Amino acid sequence: MTLRALLFDVDGTLADTERDGHRPAFNQAFADAGLDWQWDVDLYGKLLAVTGGKERMKHYIEAFRPDYRRPDNFDEMVAKLHQAKTRIYADLAARGGIPMRPGVRRLLEEARAAGLRLAIATTTTPENVTVLLEHSLGPGTQEWFEVIAAGDVVPAKKPAPDIYHYALEAMGLAAADCLAFEDSENGLRASLGAGLKTLVTVNDYTLDHDFSGAAAVLSDLGEPEAPARRLTGPALPGPCVDVAYLKTLHRSQ
Ligand code: XBP
Ligand code: MG
């Protein structure tokens, strides 16, 4: 089976967006609305168990704020807070404040040169993806991805496999033609649920997650002068993940 396409998660995989991007944007939106909800770095790590910003806010109230009395229009209020948070996050990303992770640009360029097709499969809001790509990967780079599957286009977010099914269907490809890139247990459950071989690159929030079933688990994709570390999976050919390595993972059992 030939490797034809790469499907990328965004948050935690393309860039470390959560701790210093989404989290402060949520906190700013809460403060602007006069709410005493504040998510510190540790609490946010716990809240990441639930994907999707609106879903995460509801989970926070349910699990951590038994004192909070929900107004009748709670769903509407959460939706408004989330719109405000998205504006704040997009402003931050538009200032180029969220860099791509090591090796991401290098591997994307190599993959394009090798004729691999590219797509995004994420639970975050679509405008967050396009702003991040335009300002951190570079102008016009959203065109590198033939499908950007994001947010509420599917009813069930990761760990459900729906967003991957959606992206595969839009590309007219089978899971067996592709390799997925994820950083979290919820993301891996989603990609494996769609039948995709998956390369995991970890970050501080996901180091301790259960990555059983991943084709490989690495620190990051690596740069020539900043080698990637392998946690599980086939040995790397050198300091970095390259297309030849992706083909090895795609062939693996
Ligand atoms: C990302 C998410 C998102 C972001 C926030 O998960 O769960 O909810 O944290 O973005 P994954 P929104 O990397 O598995 O896709 O507020 O736009 O949902
Ligand atoms: Mg992720």
Tab-separated table of N, CA and C in Angstrom, residues 214-218 230-236 245 249:
chain	number	residue	atom	x	y	z
A	214	ALA	N	-0.025	3.503	18.905
A	214	ALA	CA	0.665	4.445	18.008
A	214	ALA	C	1.778	3.720	17.246
A	215	ALA	N	2.019	4.139	15.996
A	215	ALA	CA	3.105	3.534	15.206
A	215	ALA	C	4.459	3.946	15.777
A	216	ALA	N	4.537	5.160	16.333
A	216	ALA	CA	5.742	5.641	17.013
A	216	ALA	C	5.345	6.794	17.913
A	217	VAL	N	6.104	6.965	18.990
A	217	VAL	CA	5.921	8.119	19.874
A	217	VAL	C	7.279	8.813	19.986
A	218	LEU	N	7.322	10.105	19.630
A	218	LEU	CA	8.571	10.873	19.595
A	218	LEU	C	8.399	12.163	20.392
A	230	ARG	N	13.239	9.417	20.502
A	230	ARG	CA	12.253	8.369	20.251
A	230	ARG	C	11.820	7.759	21.582
A	231	LEU	N	10.521	7.684	21.824
A	231	LEU	CA	10.003	7.050	23.037
A	231	LEU	C	9.555	5.621	22.730
A	232	THR	N	8.865	5.442	21.631
A	232	THR	CA	8.549	4.084	21.141
A	232	THR	C	8.578	4.104	19.620
A	233	GLY	N	8.671	2.901	19.016
A	233	GLY	CA	8.591	2.796	17.569
A	233	GLY	C	9.938	2.578	16.913
A	234	PRO	N	9.951	2.471	15.580
A	234	PRO	CA	11.188	2.200	14.841
A	234	PRO	C	12.229	3.288	15.069
A	235	ALA	N	13.507	2.905	15.003
A	235	ALA	CA	14.603	3.864	15.169
A	235	ALA	C	14.521	4.930	14.077
A	236	LEU	N	14.892	6.134	14.441
A	236	LEU	CA	14.912	7.230	13.463
A	236	LEU	C	16.135	7.071	12.555
A	245	TYR	N	11.019	7.826	6.722
A	245	TYR	CA	10.588	7.300	8.026
A	245	TYR	C	9.062	7.173	8.073
A	249	LEU	N	6.782	3.833	8.889
A	249	LEU	CA	5.668	3.744	9.849
A	249	LEU	C	4.392	3.263	9.152
